[in-house]
Structure formats: structure tokens, C-alpha cells
Coordinates of C-alpha atoms and ligand atoms in Angstrom, one line a residue:
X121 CA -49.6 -23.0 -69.3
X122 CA -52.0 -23.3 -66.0
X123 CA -50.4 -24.0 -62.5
X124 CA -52.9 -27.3 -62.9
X125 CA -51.4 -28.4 -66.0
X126 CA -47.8 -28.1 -64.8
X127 CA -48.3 -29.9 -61.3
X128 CA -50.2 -32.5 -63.6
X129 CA -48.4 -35.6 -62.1
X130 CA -46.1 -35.2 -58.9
X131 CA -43.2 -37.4 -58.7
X132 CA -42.9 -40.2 -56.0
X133 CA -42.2 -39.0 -52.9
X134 CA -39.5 -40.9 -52.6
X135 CA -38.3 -40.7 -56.5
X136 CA -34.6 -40.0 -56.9
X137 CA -34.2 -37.7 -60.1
X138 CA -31.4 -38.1 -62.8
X139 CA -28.3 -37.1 -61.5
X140 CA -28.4 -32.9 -62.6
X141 CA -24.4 -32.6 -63.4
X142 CA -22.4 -35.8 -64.5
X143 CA -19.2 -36.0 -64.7
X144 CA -17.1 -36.0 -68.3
X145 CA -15.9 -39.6 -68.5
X146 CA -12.4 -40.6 -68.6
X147 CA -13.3 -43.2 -71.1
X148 CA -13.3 -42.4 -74.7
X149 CA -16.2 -43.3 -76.3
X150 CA -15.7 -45.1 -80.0
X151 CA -17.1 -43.0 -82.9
X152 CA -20.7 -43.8 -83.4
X153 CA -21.3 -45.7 -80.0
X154 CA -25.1 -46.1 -79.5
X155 CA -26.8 -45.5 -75.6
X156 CA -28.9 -48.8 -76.1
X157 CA -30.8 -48.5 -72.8
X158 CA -31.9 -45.3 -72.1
X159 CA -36.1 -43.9 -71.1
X160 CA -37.8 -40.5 -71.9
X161 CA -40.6 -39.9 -69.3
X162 CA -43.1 -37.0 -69.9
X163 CA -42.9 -34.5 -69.9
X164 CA -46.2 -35.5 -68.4
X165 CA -48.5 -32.3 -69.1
X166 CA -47.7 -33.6 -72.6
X167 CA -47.5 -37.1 -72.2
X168 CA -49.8 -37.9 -69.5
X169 CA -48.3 -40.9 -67.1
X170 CA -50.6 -44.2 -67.8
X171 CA -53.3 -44.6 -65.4
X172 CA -52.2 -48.4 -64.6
X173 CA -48.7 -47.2 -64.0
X174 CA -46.7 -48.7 -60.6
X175 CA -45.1 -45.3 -60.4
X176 CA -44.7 -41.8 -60.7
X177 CA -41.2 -40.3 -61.7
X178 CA -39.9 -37.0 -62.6
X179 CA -40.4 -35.7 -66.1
X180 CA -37.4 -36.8 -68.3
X181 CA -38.0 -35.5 -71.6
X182 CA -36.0 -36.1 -74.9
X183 CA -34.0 -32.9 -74.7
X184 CA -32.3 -33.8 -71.7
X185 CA -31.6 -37.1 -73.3
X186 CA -29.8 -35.6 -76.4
X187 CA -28.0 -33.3 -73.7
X188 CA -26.2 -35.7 -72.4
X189 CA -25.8 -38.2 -75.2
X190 CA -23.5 -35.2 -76.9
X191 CA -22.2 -34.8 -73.6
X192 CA -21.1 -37.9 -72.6
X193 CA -19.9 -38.3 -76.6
X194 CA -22.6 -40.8 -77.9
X195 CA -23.7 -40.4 -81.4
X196 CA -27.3 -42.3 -80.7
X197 CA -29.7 -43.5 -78.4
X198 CA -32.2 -46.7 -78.6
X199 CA -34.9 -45.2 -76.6
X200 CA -37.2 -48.2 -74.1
X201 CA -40.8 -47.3 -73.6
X202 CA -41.2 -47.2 -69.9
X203 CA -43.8 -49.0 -67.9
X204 CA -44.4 -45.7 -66.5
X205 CA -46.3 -44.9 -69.8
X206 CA -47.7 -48.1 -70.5
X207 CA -49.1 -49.0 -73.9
X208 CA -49.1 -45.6 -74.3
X209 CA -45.9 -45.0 -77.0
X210 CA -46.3 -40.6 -78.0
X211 CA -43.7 -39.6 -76.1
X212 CA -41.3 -43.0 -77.2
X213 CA -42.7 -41.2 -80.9
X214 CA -42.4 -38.0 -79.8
X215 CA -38.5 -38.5 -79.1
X216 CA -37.7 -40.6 -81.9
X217 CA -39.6 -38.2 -84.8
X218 CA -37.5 -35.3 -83.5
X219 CA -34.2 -37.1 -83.1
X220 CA -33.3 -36.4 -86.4
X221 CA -33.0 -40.4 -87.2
X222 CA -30.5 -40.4 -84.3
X223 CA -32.6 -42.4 -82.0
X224 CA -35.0 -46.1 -82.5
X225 CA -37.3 -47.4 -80.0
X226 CA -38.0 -50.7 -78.4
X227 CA -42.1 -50.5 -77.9
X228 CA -45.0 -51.3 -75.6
X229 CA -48.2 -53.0 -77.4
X230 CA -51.1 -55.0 -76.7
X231 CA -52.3 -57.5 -78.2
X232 CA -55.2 -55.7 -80.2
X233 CA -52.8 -53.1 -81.7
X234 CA -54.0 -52.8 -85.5
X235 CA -51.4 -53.2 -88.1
X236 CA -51.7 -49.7 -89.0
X237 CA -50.4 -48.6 -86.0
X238 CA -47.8 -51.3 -85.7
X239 CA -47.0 -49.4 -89.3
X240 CA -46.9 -45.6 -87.7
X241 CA -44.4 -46.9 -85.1
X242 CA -42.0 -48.7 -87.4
X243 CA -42.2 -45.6 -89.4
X244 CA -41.3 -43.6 -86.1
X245 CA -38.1 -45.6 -86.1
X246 CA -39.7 -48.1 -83.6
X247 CA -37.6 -52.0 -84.0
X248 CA -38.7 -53.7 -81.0
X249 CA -41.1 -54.6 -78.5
X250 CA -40.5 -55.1 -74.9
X251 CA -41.9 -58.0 -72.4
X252 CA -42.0 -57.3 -68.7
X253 CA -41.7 -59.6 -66.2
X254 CA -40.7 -57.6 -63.2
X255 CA -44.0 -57.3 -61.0
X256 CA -42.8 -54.5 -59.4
X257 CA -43.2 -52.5 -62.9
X258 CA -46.0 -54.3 -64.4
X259 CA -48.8 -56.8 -64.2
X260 CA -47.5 -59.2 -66.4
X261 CA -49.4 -60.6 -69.0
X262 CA -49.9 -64.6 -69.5
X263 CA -47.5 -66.1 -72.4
X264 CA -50.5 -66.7 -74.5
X265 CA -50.8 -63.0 -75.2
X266 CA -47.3 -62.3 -75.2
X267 CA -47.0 -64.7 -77.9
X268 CA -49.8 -63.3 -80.1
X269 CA -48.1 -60.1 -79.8
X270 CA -44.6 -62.0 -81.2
X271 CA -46.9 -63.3 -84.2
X272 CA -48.1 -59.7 -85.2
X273 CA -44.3 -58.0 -84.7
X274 CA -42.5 -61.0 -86.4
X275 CA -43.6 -59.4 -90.1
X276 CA -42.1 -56.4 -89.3
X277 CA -38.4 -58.1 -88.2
X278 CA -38.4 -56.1 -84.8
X279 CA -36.9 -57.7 -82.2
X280 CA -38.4 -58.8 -78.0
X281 CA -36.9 -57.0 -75.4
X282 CA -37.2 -59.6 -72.2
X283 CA -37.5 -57.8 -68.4
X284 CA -37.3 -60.4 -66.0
X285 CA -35.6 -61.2 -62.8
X286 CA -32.9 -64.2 -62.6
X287 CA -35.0 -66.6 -60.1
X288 CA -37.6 -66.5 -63.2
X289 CA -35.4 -67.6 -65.9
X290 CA -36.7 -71.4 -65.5
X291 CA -40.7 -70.0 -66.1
X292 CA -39.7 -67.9 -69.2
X293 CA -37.3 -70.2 -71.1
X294 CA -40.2 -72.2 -73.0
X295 CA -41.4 -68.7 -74.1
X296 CA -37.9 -67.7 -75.2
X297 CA -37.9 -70.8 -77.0
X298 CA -41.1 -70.5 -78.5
X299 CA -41.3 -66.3 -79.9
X300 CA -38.8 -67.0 -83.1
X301 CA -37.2 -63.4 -83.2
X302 CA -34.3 -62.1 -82.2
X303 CA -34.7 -61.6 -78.5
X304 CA -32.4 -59.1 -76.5
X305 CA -32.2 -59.7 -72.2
X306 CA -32.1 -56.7 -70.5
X307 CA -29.5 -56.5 -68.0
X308 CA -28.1 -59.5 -67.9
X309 CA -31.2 -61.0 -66.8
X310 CA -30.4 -59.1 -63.3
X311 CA -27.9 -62.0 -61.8
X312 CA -27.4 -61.9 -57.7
X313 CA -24.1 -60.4 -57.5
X314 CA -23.6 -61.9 -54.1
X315 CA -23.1 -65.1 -55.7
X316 CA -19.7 -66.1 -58.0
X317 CA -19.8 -64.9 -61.5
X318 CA -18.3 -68.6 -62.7
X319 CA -21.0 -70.6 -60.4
X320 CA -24.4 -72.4 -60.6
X321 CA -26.7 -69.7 -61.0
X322 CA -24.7 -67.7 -63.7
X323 CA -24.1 -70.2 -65.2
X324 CA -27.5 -71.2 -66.4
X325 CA -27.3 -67.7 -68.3
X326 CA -24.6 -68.1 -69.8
X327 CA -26.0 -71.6 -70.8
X328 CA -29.2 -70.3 -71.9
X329 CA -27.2 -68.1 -74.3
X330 CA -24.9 -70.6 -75.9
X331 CA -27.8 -72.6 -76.7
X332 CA -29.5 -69.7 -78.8
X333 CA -27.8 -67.8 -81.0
X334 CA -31.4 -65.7 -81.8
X335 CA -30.7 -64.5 -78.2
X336 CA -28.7 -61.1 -77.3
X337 CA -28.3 -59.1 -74.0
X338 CA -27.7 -55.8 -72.2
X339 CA -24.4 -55.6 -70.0
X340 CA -26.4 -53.1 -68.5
X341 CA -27.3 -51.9 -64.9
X342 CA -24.2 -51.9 -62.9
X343 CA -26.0 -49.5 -60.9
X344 CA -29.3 -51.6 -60.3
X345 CA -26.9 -54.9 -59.6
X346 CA -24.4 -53.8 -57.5
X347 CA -24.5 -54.9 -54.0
X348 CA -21.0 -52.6 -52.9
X349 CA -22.3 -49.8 -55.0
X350 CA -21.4 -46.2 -56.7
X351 CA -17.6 -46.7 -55.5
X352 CA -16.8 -48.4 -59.1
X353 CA -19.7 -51.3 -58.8
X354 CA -17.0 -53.7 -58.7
X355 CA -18.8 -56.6 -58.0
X356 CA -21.0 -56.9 -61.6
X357 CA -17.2 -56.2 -63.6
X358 CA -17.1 -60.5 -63.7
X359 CA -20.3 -61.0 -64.3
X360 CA -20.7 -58.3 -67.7
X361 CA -17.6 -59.3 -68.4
X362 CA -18.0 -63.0 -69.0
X363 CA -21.0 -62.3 -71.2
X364 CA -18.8 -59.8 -72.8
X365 CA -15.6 -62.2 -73.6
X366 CA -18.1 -65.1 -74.3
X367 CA -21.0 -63.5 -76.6
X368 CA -19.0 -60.5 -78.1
X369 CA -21.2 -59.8 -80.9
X370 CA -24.6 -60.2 -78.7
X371 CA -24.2 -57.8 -76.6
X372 CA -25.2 -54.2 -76.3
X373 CA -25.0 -51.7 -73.6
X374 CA -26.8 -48.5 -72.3
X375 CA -27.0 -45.8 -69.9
X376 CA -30.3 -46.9 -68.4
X377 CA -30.9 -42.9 -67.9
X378 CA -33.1 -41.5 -66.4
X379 CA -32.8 -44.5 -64.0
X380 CA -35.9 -45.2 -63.1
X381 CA -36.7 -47.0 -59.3
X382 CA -33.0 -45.8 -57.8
X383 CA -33.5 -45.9 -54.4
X384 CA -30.0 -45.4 -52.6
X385 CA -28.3 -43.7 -54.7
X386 CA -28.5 -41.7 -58.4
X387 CA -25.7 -42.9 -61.0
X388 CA -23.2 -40.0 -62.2
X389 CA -23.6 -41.3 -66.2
X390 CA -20.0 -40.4 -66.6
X391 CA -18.7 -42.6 -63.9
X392 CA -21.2 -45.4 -65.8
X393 CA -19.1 -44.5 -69.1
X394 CA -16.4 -45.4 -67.1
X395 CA -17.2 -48.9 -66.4
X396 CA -17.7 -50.0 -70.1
X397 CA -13.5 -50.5 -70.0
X398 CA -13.8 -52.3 -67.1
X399 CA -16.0 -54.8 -69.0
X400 CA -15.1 -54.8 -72.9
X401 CA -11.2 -54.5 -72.3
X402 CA -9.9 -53.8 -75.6
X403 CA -10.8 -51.4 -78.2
X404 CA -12.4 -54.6 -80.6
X405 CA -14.6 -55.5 -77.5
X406 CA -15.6 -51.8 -77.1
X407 CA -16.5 -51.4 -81.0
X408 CA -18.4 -54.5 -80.8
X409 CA -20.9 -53.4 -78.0
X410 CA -21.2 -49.8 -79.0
X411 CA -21.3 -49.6 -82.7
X412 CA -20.9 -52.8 -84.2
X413 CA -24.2 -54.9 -82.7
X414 CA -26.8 -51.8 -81.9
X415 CA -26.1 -50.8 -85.8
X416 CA -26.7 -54.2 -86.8
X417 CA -30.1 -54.7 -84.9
X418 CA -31.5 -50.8 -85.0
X419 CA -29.5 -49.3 -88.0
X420 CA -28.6 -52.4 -90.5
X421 CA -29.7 -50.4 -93.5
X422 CA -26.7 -48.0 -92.6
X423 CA -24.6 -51.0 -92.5
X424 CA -22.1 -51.0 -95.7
Ligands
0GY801 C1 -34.9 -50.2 -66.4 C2 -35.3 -50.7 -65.1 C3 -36.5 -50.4 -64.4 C4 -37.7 -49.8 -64.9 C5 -38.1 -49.8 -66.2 O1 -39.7 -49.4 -67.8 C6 -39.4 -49.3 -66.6 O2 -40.2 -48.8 -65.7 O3 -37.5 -50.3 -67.2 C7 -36.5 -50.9 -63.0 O4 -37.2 -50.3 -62.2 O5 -35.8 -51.9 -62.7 O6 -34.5 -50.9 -67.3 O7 -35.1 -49.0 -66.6

């Protein structure tokens, strides 16, 4: 391979890369818990970064995802198609064709994708597509499309993945309304920690949830949410785990690896394994958010 292939892409000067040597977690993981958050970048000689991307991170490529899924004792991974690759899904297919059917994937598509490729990434093991709203990450597309896209995945029974930030809940909740899938929240919908778990502005999540069963969400991101940081990210435990307690079987969580836009500090994964007690405190809580609901949305036909 030529020096100019390899030095293809070069990561943000300021990108913090995946933490190199996590720690084993203390926690046990159930048998069969599914990473349902997790990102493969690149490797980008292979999978060239998409021209409209807002960043440039290190290569993250599947092997080191299935390094440390054995390692921190997950079975499988739902794999999110970063905005770092755009519409562009071969290494999302790349990673789930070589997983050995231990991996699905949540999607990026525009609105003209043909039904034949819809077809090739359902085949891939592809059950979801993902909506952005973060404009940090993407320019975000006007509802109209997003909801032509909804019409052409519908068919095909995949679910939305929803990306926004908690001030824009109010803008989005006609769209939630209107898509008619299943819709999963990523990360809680990224609530302001500095403000109570039981108040105001929580609570209009937690409304939003009770009034639609068709939506789920990620107790994900401690990391990303936590205002008092690595030392045990204290200050999300009340929020994840009022969604926890209050939607137990529509929740899922994940490791967010390779954590993409850290910029204080890097995650060890094992000490995130260790927060899922913290959050789902008994063992029936724990099967629901790591086996029981990602088999039932990304695995049902394994479902007795
Ligand atoms: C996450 C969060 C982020 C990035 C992406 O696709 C992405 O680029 O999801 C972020 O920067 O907050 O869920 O990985």
C-alpha cells in the first residue's frame, strides 16, 4: 500500500482516539447482551470519509469493534452509520457482512435511494435508519424529506433512529408524530444534567414517551452528558435511570465506541460497563436493556 493511500485522511487535530486499553469491567454482563450504540469509521483508505463530512476522526474499523465486544463480554453489536461517512453505508456493510450475523445496522439514506439498494442493506443485516438533527454533525435535512425517506423504509419494518438535542424536542415532536414506525431516541434525547432529573425539562421526555408507545430510547452517553465527568458520571445515574424504571422494555443501551467528538476526556469502555448497574439495578432491568429489547427490534426472528 502507498504512503499516499495510508495518510489518505488525517484525523482532527484535535480528535481524541478510542481509549487503547480498557479496563475489564466489574459488572457482569448478562448472556447475549447487545452493544446497541456503537460506530465503525474507515478504515478510510478503504472507506473513504464523505466529502460533506463535519469531521475527520481516527480509523475505527470493525476488528477493533469485535475486539472489544469479546472483551468487554458482549455477544453483539448494532452498528450506527456515522455522519462521518455520510450516505455512504460500505463500511456499515463491510462490518455487518463479516460479523458472522453478530452485528445489524441502523443506516444513512437519501431520499432517492432505489429499492434495490434499500434491499442490499436489509440483506446486509441493516434494520434502521438514522435522522440527525445535531448541526454540529450534519446539515439537517427539512422534514419533508425525512418523511419521504420514512415512506420508502416503512415496507421494510426498520425502525428511525432520532439525533437531536433536548432544546429541539418541541420542533421535532410533529415529525415523531407523523413517521408511523417504531422510532428509537438516541441518548436520551441528550437532557441538561445541570438541571433535576424529576423537573420541567425532563419531564417533557419522559412525557413525550408515555404518550407513544411506538417510541424507544438509548440510556446512552453518560460520557457525552455528564457535566462532573469520568469519576463515575454521577450526575446522568437519575436521569437513565428514570427512563429505565419507567419504560423498561423501551430501552436499549450501547457503548457509543469509538466515541466520536470527545473532547475532554476518552471513556475507559469498561468503566461505561460499569455504569449499566448503576442504572438498570436488578438483574430483570439488566436482561431487559441488553437482551430482551435489542433482540426484539434487531434479532426478533431469533426470538422463540
Ligand atoms: C454519537 C454521537 C456523536 C456523533 C455521531 O454519527 C456521528 O457522527 O453519532 C456526537 O458527536 O455527539 O452518538 O456517536
Amino acid at each position: 500500500m502507498s504512503v499516499l493511500a495510508q495518510n489518505m485522511f488525517l484525523m482532527d487535530a484535535d480528535w481524541l482516539p478510542f481509549h487503547p486499553n480498557p479496563s475489564k469491567p466489574a459488572f457482569r454482563l448478562p448472556a447475549g447482551a447487545v452493544d446497541a450504540h456503537c460506530h465503525v469509521f474507515g478504515p478510510g483508505n478503504r472507506f473513504p470519509y464523505a466529502p460533506e463530512r463535519k469531521y475527520t476522526p481516527c480509523d475505527a474499523p470493525k476488528e477493533k469493534l469485535w475486539a472489544l465486544r469479546d472483551f468487554l463480554g458482549f455477544s453483539r453489536n448494532v452498528i450506527v452509520q456515522a455522519t462521518c461517512h455520510g450516505a455512504d453505508n460500505r463500511a456499515l456493510v463491510d462490518a455487518l457482512q463479516h460479523s458472522g450475523g453478530k452485528a445489524r445496522g441502523v443506516a444513512t439514506v437519501r431520499k432517492t435511494v432505489t429499492d434495490e439498494e434499500l434491499q442490499a442493506l436489509h440483506t446486509a443485516g441493516v434494520r434502521g435508519v438514522r435522522f440527525n438533527f445535531v448541526k454540529r454533525l450534519v446539515d439537517v435535512l427539512p422534514h419533508d424529506t425525512l418523511i419521504a425517506i420514512a415512506d420508502r423504509i416503512r415496507p421494510l419494518g426498520w425502525h428511525i433512529v432520532i439525533y437531536f438535542e433536548a432544546a429541539d424536542l418541541g420542533d421535532i415532536l410533529p415529525l415523531i408524530e407523523r413517521l408511523g414506525t417504531m422510532i428509537v431516541i438516541d441518548h436520551m434525547g441528550r437532557p441538561d444534567v445541570s438541571k433535576p432529573a424529576r423537573g420541567a425539562d425532563f419531564d417533557r421526555f419522559i412525557d413525550m414517551m408515555a404518550g407513544h408507545d411506538n417510541v424507544w430510547t438509548k440510556v446512552t452517553c453518560p460520557e457525552r452528558l455528564s457535566l462532573t465527568g469520568p469519576n463515575g458520571y454521577d450526575d446522568v445515574v437519575p436521569f437513565a435511570r428514570r427512563v429505565v424504571e419507567r419504560f423498561p422494555d423501551r430501552v436499549l443501551w450501547g457503548t457509543d465506541w469509538p466515541h466520536p467528538n470527545m473532547k475532554k476526556h476518552m471513556p475507559d469502555d469498561g468503566h461505561l460497563v460499569d455504569f449499566i448497574p448503576k442504572i438498570a439495578p436488578t438483574p430483570a432491568l439488566q436482561r431487559k436493556l441488553l437482551v430482551d429489547n435489542p433482540m426484539r427490534l434487531y434479532w426478533p426472528e431469533e426470538i422463540g
